[in-house]
PDB file of C-alpha atoms in Angstrom:
ATOM      1  CA  UNK A   8     -90.872  10.606  42.708  1.00 71.00           C
ATOM      2  CA  UNK A   9     -91.437   7.671  45.004  1.00 84.00           C
ATOM      3  CA  UNK A  10     -90.651   5.250  42.181  1.00 88.00           C
ATOM      4  CA  UNK A  11     -87.056   6.783  42.040  1.00 91.00           C
ATOM      5  CA  UNK A  12     -86.607   7.205  45.802  1.00 89.00           C
ATOM      6  CA  UNK A  13     -87.830   3.620  46.605  1.00 88.00           C
ATOM      7  CA  UNK A  14     -85.091   2.316  44.326  1.00 89.00           C
ATOM      8  CA  UNK A  15     -82.478   4.964  45.583  1.00 91.00           C
ATOM      9  CA  UNK A  16     -82.132   6.255  42.068  1.00 93.00           C
ATOM     10  CA  UNK A  17     -80.735   9.847  41.826  1.00 93.00           C
ATOM     11  CA  UNK A  18     -82.409  12.202  39.187  1.00 93.00           C
ATOM     12  CA  UNK A  19     -79.521  13.985  37.501  1.00 92.00           C
ATOM     13  CA  UNK A  20     -81.863  16.263  35.663  1.00 92.00           C
ATOM     14  CA  UNK A  21     -85.634  16.701  34.962  1.00 93.00           C
ATOM     15  CA  UNK A  22     -87.407  18.918  32.566  1.00 92.00           C
ATOM     16  CA  UNK A  23     -91.137  19.205  31.856  1.00 92.00           C
ATOM     17  CA  UNK A  24     -92.612  20.887  28.743  1.00 90.00           C
ATOM     18  CA  UNK A  25     -95.542  20.930  26.563  1.00 89.00           C
ATOM     19  CA  UNK A  26     -95.385  18.369  23.552  1.00 83.00           C
ATOM     20  CA  UNK A  27     -96.555  19.013  19.993  1.00 80.00           C
ATOM     21  CA  UNK A  28    -100.055  17.810  21.183  1.00 79.00           C
ATOM     22  CA  UNK A  29    -102.082  20.302  23.149  1.00 81.00           C
ATOM     23  CA  UNK A  30    -102.713  18.989  26.747  1.00 83.00           C
ATOM     24  CA  UNK A  31     -99.986  16.616  26.681  1.00 84.00           C
ATOM     25  CA  UNK A  32     -96.557  17.187  28.390  1.00 87.00           C
ATOM     26  CA  UNK A  33     -93.145  15.489  27.826  1.00 88.00           C
ATOM     27  CA  UNK A  34     -90.939  14.739  30.883  1.00 91.00           C
ATOM     28  CA  UNK A  35     -87.217  14.363  30.216  1.00 91.00           C
ATOM     29  CA  UNK A  36     -85.604  12.636  33.151  1.00 92.00           C
ATOM     30  CA  UNK A  37     -81.920  11.971  33.177  1.00 92.00           C
ATOM     31  CA  UNK A  38     -80.635   9.163  35.387  1.00 93.00           C
ATOM     32  CA  UNK A  39     -77.348   7.179  35.413  1.00 92.00           C
ATOM     33  CA  UNK A  40     -78.126   3.529  35.821  1.00 93.00           C
ATOM     34  CA  UNK A  41     -77.765   0.180  34.109  1.00 93.00           C
ATOM     35  CA  UNK A  42     -79.899  -0.593  31.187  1.00 92.00           C
ATOM     36  CA  UNK A  43     -81.615  -3.328  33.289  1.00 93.00           C
ATOM     37  CA  UNK A  44     -82.624  -0.867  36.018  1.00 92.00           C
ATOM     38  CA  UNK A  45     -83.815   1.661  33.404  1.00 93.00           C
ATOM     39  CA  UNK A  46     -86.028  -0.808  31.683  1.00 92.00           C
ATOM     40  CA  UNK A  47     -87.728  -1.786  34.939  1.00 92.00           C
ATOM     41  CA  UNK A  48     -88.100   1.923  35.853  1.00 92.00           C
ATOM     42  CA  UNK A  49     -89.787   2.726  32.519  1.00 92.00           C
ATOM     43  CA  UNK A  50     -92.192  -0.219  33.024  1.00 91.00           C
ATOM     44  CA  UNK A  51     -93.121   1.239  36.460  1.00 91.00           C
ATOM     45  CA  UNK A  52     -93.536   4.745  35.077  1.00 91.00           C
ATOM     46  CA  UNK A  53     -95.927   3.482  32.293  1.00 88.00           C
ATOM     47  CA  UNK A  54     -98.123   1.915  35.014  1.00 88.00           C
ATOM     48  CA  UNK A  55     -98.844   5.394  36.435  1.00 86.00           C
ATOM     49  CA  UNK A  56    -102.352   6.559  35.643  1.00 72.00           C
ATOM     50  CA  UNK A  57    -101.500   9.690  33.756  1.00 84.00           C
ATOM     51  CA  UNK A  58     -98.613   8.392  31.733  1.00 85.00           C
ATOM     52  CA  UNK A  59     -99.399   7.539  27.985  1.00 81.00           C
ATOM     53  CA  UNK A  60     -95.922   6.153  27.170  1.00 81.00           C
ATOM     54  CA  UNK A  61     -92.421   6.162  28.505  1.00 86.00           C
ATOM     55  CA  UNK A  62     -89.251   5.630  26.481  1.00 83.00           C
ATOM     56  CA  UNK A  63     -85.583   5.258  27.492  1.00 87.00           C
ATOM     57  CA  UNK A  64     -82.721   6.398  25.244  1.00 88.00           C
ATOM     58  CA  UNK A  65     -78.988   6.499  25.508  1.00 88.00           C
ATOM     59  CA  UNK A  66     -77.018   9.671  24.869  1.00 87.00           C
ATOM     60  CA  UNK A  67     -76.182   8.438  21.427  1.00 90.00           C
ATOM     61  CA  UNK A  68     -79.840   8.199  20.384  1.00 89.00           C
ATOM     62  CA  UNK A  69     -80.822  11.930  21.342  1.00 91.00           C
ATOM     63  CA  UNK A  70     -79.769  15.477  20.651  1.00 93.00           C
ATOM     64  CA  UNK A  71     -79.766  17.373  23.879  1.00 94.00           C
ATOM     65  CA  UNK A  72     -78.754  20.798  25.259  1.00 95.00           C
ATOM     66  CA  UNK A  73     -78.643  22.582  28.519  1.00 96.00           C
ATOM     67  CA  UNK A  74     -78.995  26.343  29.097  1.00 97.00           C
ATOM     68  CA  UNK A  75     -76.727  28.013  31.554  1.00 97.00           C
ATOM     69  CA  UNK A  76     -76.714  31.672  32.943  1.00 97.00           C
ATOM     70  CA  UNK A  77     -73.620  33.195  34.439  1.00 97.00           C
ATOM     71  CA  UNK A  78     -73.469  36.519  36.461  1.00 97.00           C
ATOM     72  CA  UNK A  79     -70.036  38.342  36.170  1.00 94.00           C
ATOM     73  CA  UNK A  80     -69.022  41.775  37.390  1.00 94.00           C
ATOM     74  CA  UNK A  81     -69.484  44.211  34.516  1.00 92.00           C
ATOM     75  CA  UNK A  82     -66.214  46.064  35.416  1.00 91.00           C
ATOM     76  CA  UNK A  83     -64.202  42.770  35.080  1.00 85.00           C
ATOM     77  CA  UNK A  84     -65.564  42.455  31.453  1.00 82.00           C
ATOM     78  CA  UNK A  85     -65.056  46.117  30.635  1.00 79.00           C
ATOM     79  CA  UNK A  86     -61.464  46.185  32.017  1.00 81.00           C
ATOM     80  CA  UNK A  87     -60.199  42.854  30.814  1.00 78.00           C
ATOM     81  CA  UNK A  88     -60.374  42.179  27.116  1.00 70.00           C
ATOM     82  CA  UNK A  89     -59.413  38.569  27.935  1.00 79.00           C
ATOM     83  CA  UNK A  90     -62.734  37.875  29.640  1.00 80.00           C
ATOM     84  CA  UNK A  91     -64.884  39.204  26.816  1.00 81.00           C
ATOM     85  CA  UNK A  92     -62.768  37.161  24.347  1.00 85.00           C
ATOM     86  CA  UNK A  93     -63.298  34.011  26.506  1.00 84.00           C
ATOM     87  CA  UNK A  94     -67.104  34.726  26.656  1.00 86.00           C
ATOM     88  CA  UNK A  95     -67.164  34.906  22.817  1.00 88.00           C
ATOM     89  CA  UNK A  96     -65.087  31.773  22.435  1.00 92.00           C
ATOM     90  CA  UNK A  97     -67.728  29.887  24.336  1.00 92.00           C
ATOM     91  CA  UNK A  98     -70.634  31.399  22.375  1.00 93.00           C
ATOM     92  CA  UNK A  99     -71.956  33.364  25.333  1.00 93.00           C
ATOM     93  CA  UNK A 100     -74.527  36.046  24.715  1.00 93.00           C
ATOM     94  CA  UNK A 101     -75.281  38.988  27.132  1.00 92.00           C
ATOM     95  CA  UNK A 102     -78.848  39.027  28.215  1.00 94.00           C
ATOM     96  CA  UNK A 103     -78.645  41.652  31.020  1.00 95.00           C
ATOM     97  CA  UNK A 104     -76.057  44.424  31.250  1.00 92.00           C
ATOM     98  CA  UNK A 105     -76.104  46.447  34.495  1.00 95.00           C
ATOM     99  CA  UNK A 106     -73.558  48.764  36.007  1.00 93.00           C
ATOM    100  CA  UNK A 107     -72.572  46.198  38.632  1.00 95.00           C
ATOM    101  CA  UNK A 108     -73.098  42.850  36.821  1.00 95.00           C
ATOM    102  CA  UNK A 109     -73.772  41.315  33.411  1.00 93.00           C
ATOM    103  CA  UNK A 110     -75.629  38.099  32.851  1.00 95.00           C
ATOM    104  CA  UNK A 111     -74.542  35.734  30.042  1.00 95.00           C
ATOM    105  CA  UNK A 112     -76.250  32.792  28.635  1.00 97.00           C
ATOM    106  CA  UNK A 113     -74.891  29.733  26.872  1.00 96.00           C
ATOM    107  CA  UNK A 114     -76.237  26.460  25.516  1.00 96.00           C
ATOM    108  CA  UNK A 115     -74.464  23.273  25.325  1.00 95.00           C
ATOM    109  CA  UNK A 116     -73.460  20.085  27.132  1.00 95.00           C
ATOM    110  CA  UNK A 117     -72.650  20.101  30.767  1.00 94.00           C
ATOM    111  CA  UNK A 118     -68.961  19.637  30.192  1.00 95.00           C
ATOM    112  CA  UNK A 119     -68.940  22.814  28.111  1.00 94.00           C
ATOM    113  CA  UNK A 120     -70.879  24.875  30.831  1.00 94.00           C
ATOM    114  CA  UNK A 121     -68.523  23.407  33.544  1.00 95.00           C
ATOM    115  CA  UNK A 122     -65.570  24.560  31.582  1.00 94.00           C
ATOM    116  CA  UNK A 123     -66.870  28.125  31.378  1.00 94.00           C
ATOM    117  CA  UNK A 124     -67.441  28.101  35.065  1.00 95.00           C
ATOM    118  CA  UNK A 125     -63.773  27.347  35.736  1.00 94.00           C
ATOM    119  CA  UNK A 126     -62.712  30.014  33.272  1.00 91.00           C
ATOM    120  CA  UNK A 127     -64.875  32.635  34.890  1.00 92.00           C
ATOM    121  CA  UNK A 128     -64.216  31.837  38.645  1.00 94.00           C
ATOM    122  CA  UNK A 129     -60.850  33.670  38.652  1.00 92.00           C
ATOM    123  CA  UNK A 130     -62.686  36.765  37.215  1.00 90.00           C
ATOM    124  CA  UNK A 131     -65.290  37.062  39.928  1.00 92.00           C
ATOM    125  CA  UNK A 132     -68.144  34.755  38.824  1.00 95.00           C
ATOM    126  CA  UNK A 133     -71.021  35.932  41.139  1.00 97.00           C
ATOM    127  CA  UNK A 134     -73.643  33.377  40.308  1.00 97.00           C
ATOM    128  CA  UNK A 135     -74.328  30.421  38.043  1.00 97.00           C
ATOM    129  CA  UNK A 136     -77.505  28.455  37.221  1.00 97.00           C
ATOM    130  CA  UNK A 137     -77.968  25.557  34.781  1.00 96.00           C
ATOM    131  CA  UNK A 138     -81.355  24.328  33.325  1.00 95.00           C
ATOM    132  CA  UNK A 139     -82.328  20.658  33.072  1.00 94.00           C
ATOM    133  CA  UNK A 140     -81.535  18.806  29.824  1.00 93.00           C
ATOM    134  CA  UNK A 141     -83.877  19.316  26.938  1.00 92.00           C
ATOM    135  CA  UNK A 142     -83.753  16.382  24.321  1.00 91.00           C
ATOM    136  CA  UNK A 143     -85.208  15.187  21.061  1.00 88.00           C
ATOM    137  CA  UNK A 144     -84.862  11.559  19.901  1.00 86.00           C
ATOM    138  CA  UNK A 145     -82.828  11.399  16.602  1.00 87.00           C
ATOM    139  CA  UNK A 146     -84.631   8.581  14.900  1.00 83.00           C
ATOM    140  CA  UNK A 147     -88.307   9.479  15.747  1.00 75.00           C
ATOM    141  CA  UNK A 148     -91.340  10.765  13.862  1.00 74.00           C
ATOM    142  CA  UNK A 149     -92.448  12.619  16.955  1.00 69.00           C
ATOM    143  CA  UNK A 150     -94.938  11.697  19.573  1.00 66.00           C
ATOM    144  CA  UNK A 151     -97.862  12.682  17.480  1.00 65.00           C
ATOM    145  CA  UNK A 152     -97.077   9.792  15.056  1.00 71.00           C
ATOM    146  CA  UNK A 153     -96.748   7.370  18.005  1.00 68.00           C
ATOM    147  CA  UNK A 154    -100.165   8.493  19.377  1.00 67.00           C
ATOM    148  CA  UNK A 155    -101.664   7.746  15.888  1.00 69.00           C
ATOM    149  CA  UNK A 156    -100.141   4.391  15.908  1.00 71.00           C
ATOM    150  CA  UNK A 157    -101.550   3.719  19.506  1.00 66.00           C
ATOM    151  CA  UNK A 158    -104.992   4.745  18.450  1.00 66.00           C
ATOM    152  CA  UNK A 159    -104.914   2.553  15.511  1.00 71.00           C
ATOM    153  CA  UNK A 160    -103.984  -0.442  17.589  1.00 71.00           C
ATOM    154  CA  UNK A 161    -106.536   0.480  20.244  1.00 65.00           C
ATOM    155  CA  UNK A 162    -109.749   1.437  18.322  1.00 60.00           C
ATOM    156  CA  UNK A 163    -112.308   3.110  20.325  1.00 53.00           C
ATOM    157  CA  UNK A 164    -109.754   4.206  22.867  1.00 50.00           C
ATOM    158  CA  UNK A 165    -110.166   8.039  22.521  1.00 50.00           C
ATOM    159  CA  UNK A 166    -106.978   9.158  24.068  1.00 48.00           C
ATOM    160  CA  UNK A 167    -106.893  12.805  23.151  1.00 46.00           C
ATOM    161  CA  UNK A 168    -110.670  13.478  23.263  1.00 44.00           C
ATOM    162  CA  UNK A 169    -110.726  12.281  26.864  1.00 41.00           C
ATOM    163  CA  UNK A 170    -113.228  14.504  28.812  1.00 45.00           C
ATOM    164  CA  UNK A 171    -110.435  15.729  31.346  1.00 43.00           C
ATOM    165  CA  UNK A 172    -108.024  16.656  28.475  1.00 43.00           C
ATOM    166  CA  UNK A 173    -110.873  18.570  26.697  1.00 45.00           C
ATOM    167  CA  UNK A 174    -112.065  20.365  29.697  1.00 43.00           C
ATOM    168  CA  UNK A 175    -108.618  20.780  31.415  1.00 43.00           C
ATOM    169  CA  UNK A 176    -109.191  24.340  32.512  1.00 45.00           C
ATOM    170  CA  UNK A 177    -112.564  23.583  34.057  1.00 43.00           C
ATOM    171  CA  UNK A 178    -111.378  20.534  35.843  1.00 41.00           C
ATOM    172  CA  UNK A 179    -108.261  21.816  37.227  1.00 41.00           C
ATOM    173  CA  UNK A 180    -109.074  25.432  37.916  1.00 38.00           C
ATOM    174  CA  UNK A 181    -108.913  26.364  41.597  1.00 35.00           C
TER     175      UNK A 181
END
């Protein structure tokens, strides 16, 4: 976080999830900056002890989605066919239906979820929350392949069989 705050870079979105390799996590950090600033930032991130590799990609190089949840009064949906039709048009799916409210979810790009907010506001939108961006690089064989390449270039460097990665539960249990 200090790498970003020192440079006055605002994080638009950040997601952390397990990768396809057990014990290794992927961070997806979205910022809006020039390519030069992003390249410098990537180099700084790679210098961190726990970082194996950092990449930067433009929006054209990735497939990404965000999840959004919307809480709407159930009586609005029941009484107004228009609201139900709008939710269907946006591909919304009901995840919780109660007497007083219904929660819908959608996935898509920020612009799509923002449009649905504007549509639902006049119909009593109670609450809204959006996840961070989840992304996959289009032209990539996956991190596992990159890790094999790294190990081939650095023989003897046992990246995944590191004692801390293998004993993660023991080392980090409190």
